[in-house]
GROMACS .gro file of C-alpha atoms in nm:
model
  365
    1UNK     CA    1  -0.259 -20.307  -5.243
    2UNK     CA    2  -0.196 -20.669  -5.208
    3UNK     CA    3   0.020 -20.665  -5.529
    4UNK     CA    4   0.202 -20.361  -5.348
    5UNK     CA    5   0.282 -20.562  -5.021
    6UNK     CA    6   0.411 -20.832  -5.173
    7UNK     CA    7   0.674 -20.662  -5.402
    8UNK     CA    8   0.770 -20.486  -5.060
    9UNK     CA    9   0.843 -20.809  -4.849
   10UNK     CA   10   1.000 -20.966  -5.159
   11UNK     CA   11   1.247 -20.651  -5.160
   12UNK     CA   12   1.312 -20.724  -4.802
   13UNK     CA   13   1.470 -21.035  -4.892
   14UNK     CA   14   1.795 -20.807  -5.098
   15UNK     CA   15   1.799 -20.573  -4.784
   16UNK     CA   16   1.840 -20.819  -4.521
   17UNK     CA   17   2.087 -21.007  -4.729
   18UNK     CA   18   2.290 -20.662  -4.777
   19UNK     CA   19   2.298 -20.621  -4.418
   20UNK     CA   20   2.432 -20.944  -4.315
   21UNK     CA   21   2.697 -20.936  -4.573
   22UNK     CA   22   2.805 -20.589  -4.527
   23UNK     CA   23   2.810 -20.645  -4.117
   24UNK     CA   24   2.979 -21.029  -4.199
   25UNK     CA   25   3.238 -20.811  -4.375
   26UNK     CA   26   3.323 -20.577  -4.090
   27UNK     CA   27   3.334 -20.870  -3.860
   28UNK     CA   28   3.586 -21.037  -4.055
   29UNK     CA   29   3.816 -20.747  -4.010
   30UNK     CA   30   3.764 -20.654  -3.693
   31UNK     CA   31   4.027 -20.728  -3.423
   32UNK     CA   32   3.969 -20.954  -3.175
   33UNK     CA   33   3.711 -21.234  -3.216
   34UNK     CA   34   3.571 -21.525  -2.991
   35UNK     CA   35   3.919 -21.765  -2.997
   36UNK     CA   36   4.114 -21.443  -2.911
   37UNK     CA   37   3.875 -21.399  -2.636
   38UNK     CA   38   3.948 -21.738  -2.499
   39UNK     CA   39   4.300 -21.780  -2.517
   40UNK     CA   40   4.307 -21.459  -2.330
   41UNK     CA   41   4.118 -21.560  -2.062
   42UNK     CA   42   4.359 -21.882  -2.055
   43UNK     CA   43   4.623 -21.647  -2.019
   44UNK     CA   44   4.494 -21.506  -1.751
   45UNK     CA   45   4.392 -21.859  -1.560
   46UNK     CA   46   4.032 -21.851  -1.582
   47UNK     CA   47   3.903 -22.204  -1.569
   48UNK     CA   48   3.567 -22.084  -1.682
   49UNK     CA   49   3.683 -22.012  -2.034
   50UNK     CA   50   3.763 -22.383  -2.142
   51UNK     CA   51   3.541 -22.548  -1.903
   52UNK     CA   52   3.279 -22.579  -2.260
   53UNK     CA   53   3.563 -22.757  -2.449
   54UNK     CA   54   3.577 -23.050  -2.265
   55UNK     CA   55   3.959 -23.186  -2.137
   56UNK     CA   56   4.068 -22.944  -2.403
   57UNK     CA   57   4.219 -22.695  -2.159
   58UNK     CA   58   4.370 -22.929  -1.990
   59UNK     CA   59   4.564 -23.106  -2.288
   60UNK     CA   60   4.628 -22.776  -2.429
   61UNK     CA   61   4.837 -22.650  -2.140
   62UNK     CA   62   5.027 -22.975  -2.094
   63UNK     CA   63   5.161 -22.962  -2.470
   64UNK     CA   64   5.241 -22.574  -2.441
   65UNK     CA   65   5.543 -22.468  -2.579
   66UNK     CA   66   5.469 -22.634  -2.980
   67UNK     CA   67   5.512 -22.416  -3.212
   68UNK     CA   68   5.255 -22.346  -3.480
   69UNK     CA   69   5.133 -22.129  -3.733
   70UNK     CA   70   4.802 -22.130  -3.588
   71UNK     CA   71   4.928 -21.997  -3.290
   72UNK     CA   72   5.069 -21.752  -3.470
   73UNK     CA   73   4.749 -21.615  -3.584
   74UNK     CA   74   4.603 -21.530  -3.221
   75UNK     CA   75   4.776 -21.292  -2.961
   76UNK     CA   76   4.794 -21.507  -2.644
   77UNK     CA   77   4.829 -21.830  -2.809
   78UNK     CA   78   5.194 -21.838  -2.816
   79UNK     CA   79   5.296 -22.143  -2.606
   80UNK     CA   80   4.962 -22.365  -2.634
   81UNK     CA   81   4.921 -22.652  -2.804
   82UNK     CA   82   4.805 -22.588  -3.208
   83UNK     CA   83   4.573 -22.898  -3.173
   84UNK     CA   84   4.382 -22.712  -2.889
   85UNK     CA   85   4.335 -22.359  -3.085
   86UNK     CA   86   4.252 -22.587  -3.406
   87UNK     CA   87   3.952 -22.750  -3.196
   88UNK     CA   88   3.858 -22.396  -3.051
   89UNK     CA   89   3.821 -22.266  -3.443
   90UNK     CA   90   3.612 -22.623  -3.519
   91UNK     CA   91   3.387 -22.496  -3.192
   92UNK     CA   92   3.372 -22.128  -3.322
   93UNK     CA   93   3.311 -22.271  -3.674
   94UNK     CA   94   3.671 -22.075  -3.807
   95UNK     CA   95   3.780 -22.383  -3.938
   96UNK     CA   96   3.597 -22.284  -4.290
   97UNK     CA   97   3.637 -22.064  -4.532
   98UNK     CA   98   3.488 -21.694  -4.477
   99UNK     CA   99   3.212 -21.764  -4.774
  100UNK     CA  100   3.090 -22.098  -4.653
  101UNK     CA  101   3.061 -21.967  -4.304
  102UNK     CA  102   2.849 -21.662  -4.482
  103UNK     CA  103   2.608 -21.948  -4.656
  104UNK     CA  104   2.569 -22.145  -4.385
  105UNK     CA  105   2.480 -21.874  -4.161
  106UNK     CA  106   2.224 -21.727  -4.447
  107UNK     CA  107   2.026 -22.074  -4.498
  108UNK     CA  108   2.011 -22.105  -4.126
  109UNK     CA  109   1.852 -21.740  -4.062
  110UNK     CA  110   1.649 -21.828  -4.335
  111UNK     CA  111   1.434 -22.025  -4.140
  112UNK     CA  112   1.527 -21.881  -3.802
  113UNK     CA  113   1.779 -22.086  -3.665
  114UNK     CA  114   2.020 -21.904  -3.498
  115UNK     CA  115   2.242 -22.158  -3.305
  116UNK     CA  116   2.374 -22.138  -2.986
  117UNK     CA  117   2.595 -21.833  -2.809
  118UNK     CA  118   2.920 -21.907  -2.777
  119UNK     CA  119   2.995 -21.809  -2.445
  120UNK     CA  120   2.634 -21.870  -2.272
  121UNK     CA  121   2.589 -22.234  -2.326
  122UNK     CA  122   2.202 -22.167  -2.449
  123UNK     CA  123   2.008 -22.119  -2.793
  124UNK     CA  124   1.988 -21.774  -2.943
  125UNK     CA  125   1.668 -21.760  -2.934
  126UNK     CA  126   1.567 -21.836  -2.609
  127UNK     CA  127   1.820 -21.575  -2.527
  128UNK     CA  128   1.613 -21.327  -2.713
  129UNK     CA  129   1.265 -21.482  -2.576
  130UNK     CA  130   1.436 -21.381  -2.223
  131UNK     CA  131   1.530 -21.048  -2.289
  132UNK     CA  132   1.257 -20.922  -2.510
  133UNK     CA  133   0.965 -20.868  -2.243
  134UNK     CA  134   1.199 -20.623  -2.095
  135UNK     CA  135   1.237 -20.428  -2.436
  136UNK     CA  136   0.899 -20.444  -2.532
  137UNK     CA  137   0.794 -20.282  -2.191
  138UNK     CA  138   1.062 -20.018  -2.205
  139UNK     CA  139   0.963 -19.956  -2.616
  140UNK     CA  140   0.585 -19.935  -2.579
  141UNK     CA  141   0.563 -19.776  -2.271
  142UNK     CA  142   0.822 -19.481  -2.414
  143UNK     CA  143   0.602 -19.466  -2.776
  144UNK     CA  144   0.236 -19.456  -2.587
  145UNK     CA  145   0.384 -19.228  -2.370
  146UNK     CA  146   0.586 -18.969  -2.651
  147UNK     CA  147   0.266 -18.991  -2.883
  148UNK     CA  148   0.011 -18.939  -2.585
  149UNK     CA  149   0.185 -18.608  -2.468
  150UNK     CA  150   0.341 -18.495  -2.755
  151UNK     CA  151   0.054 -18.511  -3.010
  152UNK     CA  152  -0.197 -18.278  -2.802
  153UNK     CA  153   0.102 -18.081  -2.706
  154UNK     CA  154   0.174 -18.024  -3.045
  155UNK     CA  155  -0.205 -17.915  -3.134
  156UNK     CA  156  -0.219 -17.669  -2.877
  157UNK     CA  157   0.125 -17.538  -2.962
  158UNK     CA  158  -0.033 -17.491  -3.350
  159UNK     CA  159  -0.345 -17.314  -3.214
  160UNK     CA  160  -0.166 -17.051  -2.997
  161UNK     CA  161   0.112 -16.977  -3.193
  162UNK     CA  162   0.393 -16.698  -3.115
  163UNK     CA  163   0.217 -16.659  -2.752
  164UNK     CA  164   0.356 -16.713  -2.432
  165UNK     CA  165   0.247 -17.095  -2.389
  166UNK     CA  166   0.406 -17.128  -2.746
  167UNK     CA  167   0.713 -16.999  -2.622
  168UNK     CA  168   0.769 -17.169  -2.295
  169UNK     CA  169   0.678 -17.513  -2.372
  170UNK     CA  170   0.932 -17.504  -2.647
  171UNK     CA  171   1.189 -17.392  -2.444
  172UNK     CA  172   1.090 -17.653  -2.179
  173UNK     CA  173   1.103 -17.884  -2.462
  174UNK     CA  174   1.436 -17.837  -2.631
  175UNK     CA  175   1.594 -17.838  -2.270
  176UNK     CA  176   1.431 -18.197  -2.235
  177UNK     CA  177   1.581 -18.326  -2.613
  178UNK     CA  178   1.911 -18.159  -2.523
  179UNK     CA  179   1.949 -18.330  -2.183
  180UNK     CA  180   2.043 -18.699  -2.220
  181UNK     CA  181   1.823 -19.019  -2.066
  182UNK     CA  182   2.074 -19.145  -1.889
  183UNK     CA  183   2.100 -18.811  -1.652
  184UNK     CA  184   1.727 -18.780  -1.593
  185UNK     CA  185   1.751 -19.150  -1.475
  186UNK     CA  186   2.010 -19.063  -1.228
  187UNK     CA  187   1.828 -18.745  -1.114
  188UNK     CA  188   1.482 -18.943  -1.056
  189UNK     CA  189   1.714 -19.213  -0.870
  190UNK     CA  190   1.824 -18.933  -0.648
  191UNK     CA  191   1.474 -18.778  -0.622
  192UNK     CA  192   1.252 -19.078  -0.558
  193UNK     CA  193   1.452 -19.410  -0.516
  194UNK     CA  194   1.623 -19.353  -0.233
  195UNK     CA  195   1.937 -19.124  -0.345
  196UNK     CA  196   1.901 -18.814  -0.130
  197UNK     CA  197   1.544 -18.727  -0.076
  198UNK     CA  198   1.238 -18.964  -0.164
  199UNK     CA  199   1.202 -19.355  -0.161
  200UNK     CA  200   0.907 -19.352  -0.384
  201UNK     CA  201   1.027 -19.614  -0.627
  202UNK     CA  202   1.216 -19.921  -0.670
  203UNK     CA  203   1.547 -19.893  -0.791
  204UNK     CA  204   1.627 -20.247  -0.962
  205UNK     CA  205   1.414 -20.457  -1.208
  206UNK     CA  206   1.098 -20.467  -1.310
  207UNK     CA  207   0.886 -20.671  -1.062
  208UNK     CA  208   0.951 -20.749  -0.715
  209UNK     CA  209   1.086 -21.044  -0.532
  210UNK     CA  210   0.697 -21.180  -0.423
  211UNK     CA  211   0.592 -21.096  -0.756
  212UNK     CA  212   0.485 -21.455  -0.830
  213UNK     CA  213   0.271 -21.448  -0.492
  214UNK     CA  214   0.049 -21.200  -0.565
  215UNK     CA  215  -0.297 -21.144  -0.681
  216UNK     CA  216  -0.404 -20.996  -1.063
  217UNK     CA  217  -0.430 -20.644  -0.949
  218UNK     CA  218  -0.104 -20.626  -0.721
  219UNK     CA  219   0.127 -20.802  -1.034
  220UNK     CA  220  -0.015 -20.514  -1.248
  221UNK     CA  221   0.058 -20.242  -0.971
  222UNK     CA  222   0.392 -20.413  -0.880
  223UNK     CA  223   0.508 -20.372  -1.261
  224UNK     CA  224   0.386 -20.015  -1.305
  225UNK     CA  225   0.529 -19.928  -1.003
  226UNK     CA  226   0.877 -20.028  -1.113
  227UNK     CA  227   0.818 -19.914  -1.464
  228UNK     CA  228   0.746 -19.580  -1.391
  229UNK     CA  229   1.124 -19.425  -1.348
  230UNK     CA  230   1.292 -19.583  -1.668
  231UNK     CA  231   1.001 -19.515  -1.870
  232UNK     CA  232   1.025 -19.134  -1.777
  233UNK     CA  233   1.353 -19.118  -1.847
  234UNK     CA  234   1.318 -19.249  -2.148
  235UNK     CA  235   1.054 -19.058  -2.286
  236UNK     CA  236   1.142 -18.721  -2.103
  237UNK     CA  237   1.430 -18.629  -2.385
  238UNK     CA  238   1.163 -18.801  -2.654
  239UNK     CA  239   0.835 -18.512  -2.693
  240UNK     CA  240   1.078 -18.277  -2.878
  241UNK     CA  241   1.035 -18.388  -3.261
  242UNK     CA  242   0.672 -18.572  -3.251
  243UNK     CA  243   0.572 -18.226  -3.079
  244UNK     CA  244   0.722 -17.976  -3.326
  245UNK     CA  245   0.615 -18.220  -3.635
  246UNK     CA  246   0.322 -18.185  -3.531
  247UNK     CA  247   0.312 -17.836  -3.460
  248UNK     CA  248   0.408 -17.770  -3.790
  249UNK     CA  249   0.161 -17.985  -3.959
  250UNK     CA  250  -0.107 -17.848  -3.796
  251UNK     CA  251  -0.030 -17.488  -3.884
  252UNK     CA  252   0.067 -17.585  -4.252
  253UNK     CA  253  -0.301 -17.724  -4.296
  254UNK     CA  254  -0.449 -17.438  -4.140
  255UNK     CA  255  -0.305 -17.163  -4.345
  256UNK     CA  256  -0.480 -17.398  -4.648
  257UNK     CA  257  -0.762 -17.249  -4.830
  258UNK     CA  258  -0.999 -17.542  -4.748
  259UNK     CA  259  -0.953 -17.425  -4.349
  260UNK     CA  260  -1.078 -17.069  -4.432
  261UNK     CA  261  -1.311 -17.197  -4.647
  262UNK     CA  262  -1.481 -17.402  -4.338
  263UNK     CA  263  -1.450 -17.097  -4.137
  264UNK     CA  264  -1.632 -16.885  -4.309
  265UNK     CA  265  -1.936 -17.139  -4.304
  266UNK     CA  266  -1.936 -17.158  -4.001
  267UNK     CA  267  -1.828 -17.472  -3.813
  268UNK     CA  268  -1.658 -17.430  -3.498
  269UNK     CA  269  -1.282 -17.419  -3.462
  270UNK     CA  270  -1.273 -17.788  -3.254
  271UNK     CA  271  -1.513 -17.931  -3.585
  272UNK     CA  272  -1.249 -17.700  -3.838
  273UNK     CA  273  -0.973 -17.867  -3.614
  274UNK     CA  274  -1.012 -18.233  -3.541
  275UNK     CA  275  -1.306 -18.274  -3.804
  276UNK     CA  276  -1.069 -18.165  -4.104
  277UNK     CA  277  -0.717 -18.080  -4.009
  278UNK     CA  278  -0.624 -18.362  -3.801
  279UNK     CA  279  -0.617 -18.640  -4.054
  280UNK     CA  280  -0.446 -18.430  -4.320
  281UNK     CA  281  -0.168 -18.325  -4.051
  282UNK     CA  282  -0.142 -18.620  -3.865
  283UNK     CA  283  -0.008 -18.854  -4.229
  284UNK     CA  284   0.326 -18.698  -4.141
  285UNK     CA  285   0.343 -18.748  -3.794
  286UNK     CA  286   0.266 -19.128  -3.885
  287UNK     CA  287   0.553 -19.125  -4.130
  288UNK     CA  288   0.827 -19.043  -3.839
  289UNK     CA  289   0.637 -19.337  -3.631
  290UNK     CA  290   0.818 -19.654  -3.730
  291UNK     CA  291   1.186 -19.438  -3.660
  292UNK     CA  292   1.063 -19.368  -3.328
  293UNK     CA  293   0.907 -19.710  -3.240
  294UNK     CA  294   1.222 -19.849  -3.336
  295UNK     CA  295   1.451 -19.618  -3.179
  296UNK     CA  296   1.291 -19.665  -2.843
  297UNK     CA  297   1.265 -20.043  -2.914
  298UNK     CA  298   1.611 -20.103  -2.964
  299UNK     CA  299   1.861 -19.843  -2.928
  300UNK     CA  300   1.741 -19.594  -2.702
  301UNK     CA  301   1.757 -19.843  -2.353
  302UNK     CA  302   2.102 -19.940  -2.321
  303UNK     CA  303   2.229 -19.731  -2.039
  304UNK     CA  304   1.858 -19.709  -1.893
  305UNK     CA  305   1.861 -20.081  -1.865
  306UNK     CA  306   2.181 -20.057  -1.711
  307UNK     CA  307   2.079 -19.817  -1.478
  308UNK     CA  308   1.794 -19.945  -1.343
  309UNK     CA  309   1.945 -20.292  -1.411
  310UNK     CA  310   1.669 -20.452  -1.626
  311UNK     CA  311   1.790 -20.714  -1.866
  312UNK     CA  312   1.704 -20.604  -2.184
  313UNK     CA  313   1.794 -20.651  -2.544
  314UNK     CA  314   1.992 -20.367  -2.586
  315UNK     CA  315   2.189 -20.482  -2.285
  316UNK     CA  316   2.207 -20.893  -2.439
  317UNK     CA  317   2.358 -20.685  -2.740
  318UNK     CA  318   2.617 -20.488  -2.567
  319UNK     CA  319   2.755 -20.747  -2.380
  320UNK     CA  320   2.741 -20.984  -2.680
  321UNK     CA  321   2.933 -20.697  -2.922
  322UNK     CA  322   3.189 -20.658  -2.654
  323UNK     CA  323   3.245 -21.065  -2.580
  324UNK     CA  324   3.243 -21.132  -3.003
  325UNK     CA  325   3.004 -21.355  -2.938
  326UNK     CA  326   2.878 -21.368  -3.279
  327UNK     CA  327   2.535 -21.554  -3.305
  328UNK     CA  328   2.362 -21.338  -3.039
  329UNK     CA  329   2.513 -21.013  -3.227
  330UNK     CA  330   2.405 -21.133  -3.578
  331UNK     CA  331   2.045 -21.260  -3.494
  332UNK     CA  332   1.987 -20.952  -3.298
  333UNK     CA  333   2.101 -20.748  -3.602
  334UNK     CA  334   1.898 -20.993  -3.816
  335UNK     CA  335   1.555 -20.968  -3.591
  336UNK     CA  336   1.580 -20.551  -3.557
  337UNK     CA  337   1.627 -20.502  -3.933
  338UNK     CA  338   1.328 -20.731  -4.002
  339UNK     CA  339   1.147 -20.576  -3.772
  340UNK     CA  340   1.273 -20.206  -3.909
  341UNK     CA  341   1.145 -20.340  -4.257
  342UNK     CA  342   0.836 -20.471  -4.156
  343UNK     CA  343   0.754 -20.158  -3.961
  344UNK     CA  344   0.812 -19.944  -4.241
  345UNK     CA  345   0.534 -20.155  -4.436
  346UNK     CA  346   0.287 -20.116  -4.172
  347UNK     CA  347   0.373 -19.689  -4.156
  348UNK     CA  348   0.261 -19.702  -4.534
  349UNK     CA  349  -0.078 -19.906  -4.492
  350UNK     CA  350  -0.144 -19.707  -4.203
  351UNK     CA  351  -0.117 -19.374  -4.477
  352UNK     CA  352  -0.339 -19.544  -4.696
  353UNK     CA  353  -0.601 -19.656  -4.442
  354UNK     CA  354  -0.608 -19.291  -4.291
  355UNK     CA  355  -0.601 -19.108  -4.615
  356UNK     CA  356  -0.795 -19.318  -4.900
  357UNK     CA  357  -0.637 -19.072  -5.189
  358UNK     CA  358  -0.273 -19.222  -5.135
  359UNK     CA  359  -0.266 -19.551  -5.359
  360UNK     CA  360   0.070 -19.733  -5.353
  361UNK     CA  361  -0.027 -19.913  -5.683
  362UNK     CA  362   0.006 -19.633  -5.902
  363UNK     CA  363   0.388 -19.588  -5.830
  364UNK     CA  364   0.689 -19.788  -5.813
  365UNK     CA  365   0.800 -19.900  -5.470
   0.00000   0.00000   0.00000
């Protein structure tokens, strides 16, 4: 097994290189990028978007009107000085070539140095240290929540198959998967945080103003009490596969000789059930676990955290795609795809730890 794990996170090393070159790629052609984004906003008089480069602004606007071929290569620079767009490419590091830029960025992720944003005067990665409680509530909180409901549901849909309870919770179900999370958050706001009926819970953040004042108990109530609506949003449009994988697994293993076979000696259906079934059945619910922790890590929160205004990660990546500002995009890209990768190893120890017949070592990874 050991032998096993470490060709694995060797062959992470490829993947993660294939994904920063193939996303370095895109960026290179993409329109728009941070100088654009600048010049713009000196176009437009904001003061804030030089006030990082110094007297540069300044300088820039008194020289306008030299013409360059620099300029030329920006919408909106027409008119400003070429020495001022040449020191914003220096800033943005555009001043090298596309594959130096690529190496340099590669050695420093290598040992996880991400820089600084471009447009938030702060580290990367105490940009991510910031953000990431938020995630790791909303993620969690969604997977304990999907797995705690869905799992039993999916039992009890196995044992009473084709009857009425079979019937109704799936069509409660598939109305739940094919309503999106961002419209059951706005119908809980309007049902219990103050829209039009009940001010049950808080609409904004996820602790409260005095959160720092109070005791042990009443910062753990505080936080569940403001976790409660995004989480159920969240996880309301989630039950639907977990519940009919396992459904299905459960009622593949029981049409399986070895089922009858404990029947007929008599053991009881719970012993038949959860003393033999369940571990067969439940390998492939643990194979769709790593695309669901990730899913509700990551992607799944954007407009929930916009919603209820937390300040996630998927909201630090939004903004950061839309303002080109490249380091926060890339390391976030970096840290999910590790963490996909590293996720996927744990889904395949946990087969081998439940089920002792699976051996990784006898096959090729």
């Amino acid at each position: 097994m050991l032998a096993y794990i470490a060709r694995r996170i060797l062959l992470m090393i490829p993947t993660l290189f294939g994904i920063l070159a193939l996303s370095f790629v895109i960026v290179q052609f993409a329109p728009g990028g941070p100088v654009e984004r600048v010049l713009a906003q000196i176009q437009g008089q904001d003061s804030g978007a030089t006030s990082r480069f110094g007297g540069a602004g300044d300088a820039a606007m008194a020289r306008a009107g030299a013409a360059s071929d620099l300029s030329s290569r920006y919408r909106g620079a027409q008119g400003l000085d070429p020495k001022f767009i040449a020191e914003l490419e220096k800033q943005f590091g555009f001043d090298k070539p596309p594959l130096e830029r690529f190496w340099l960025m590669i050695r420093r992720y290598a040992v996880f140095d991400f820089g600084n944003s471009y447009f938030r005067d702060a580290p990367v990665l105490s940009l991510i240290r910031e953000k990431l409680p938020v995630s790791i509530s909303l993620g969690l909180w969604m997977t304990f929540l999907s797995y705690a409901i869905s799992i039993p549901l999916g039992i009890a849909k196995a044992k009473h198959e084709g009857e009425a309870f079979d019937i109704w919770t799936s069509a409660v179900i598939i109305i739940g998967y094919a309503i999106p999370s961002f419209l059951f958050a706005i119908l809980l706001i309007v049902l219990f945080a103050g829209g039009s009926f009940w001010q049950v819970f808080p609409l904004r953040g996820l602790t409260s103003d005095d959160f720092a004042t109070l005791s042990w108990f009443g910062k753990v109530k505080d936080y569940l009490w403001h976790i409660v609506l995004p989480v159920t949003a969240l996880a309301l449009g989630s039950f639907a596969t977990t519940t009919f994988l396992t459904k299905n697994a459960f009622i593949d293993e029981i049409r399986k000789q070895y089922v009858i076979t404990a029947r007929m000696k008599g053991l009881s259906e719970r012993r038949v059930l959860y003393g033999h079934v369940f571990r067969n059945a439940m390998l492939i619910v643990i194979a769709g676990f790593p695309g669901a922790f990730i899913s509700a890590f990551f992607t799944g929160a954007l407009l929930i955290e916009t919603i209820f205004s937390l300040d996630g990660l998927g909201l630090l990546s939004f903004e950061s795609t839309i303002n080109r500002d490249y380091p926060v995009v890339f390391a976030n890209l970096y840290i999910f795809a590790l963490l996909g990768l590293l996720v996927n190893l744990l889904s395949d120890l946990m087969y081998a730890w439940i089920d002792p017949r699976i051996d990784f070592e006898t096959r090729d990874v």
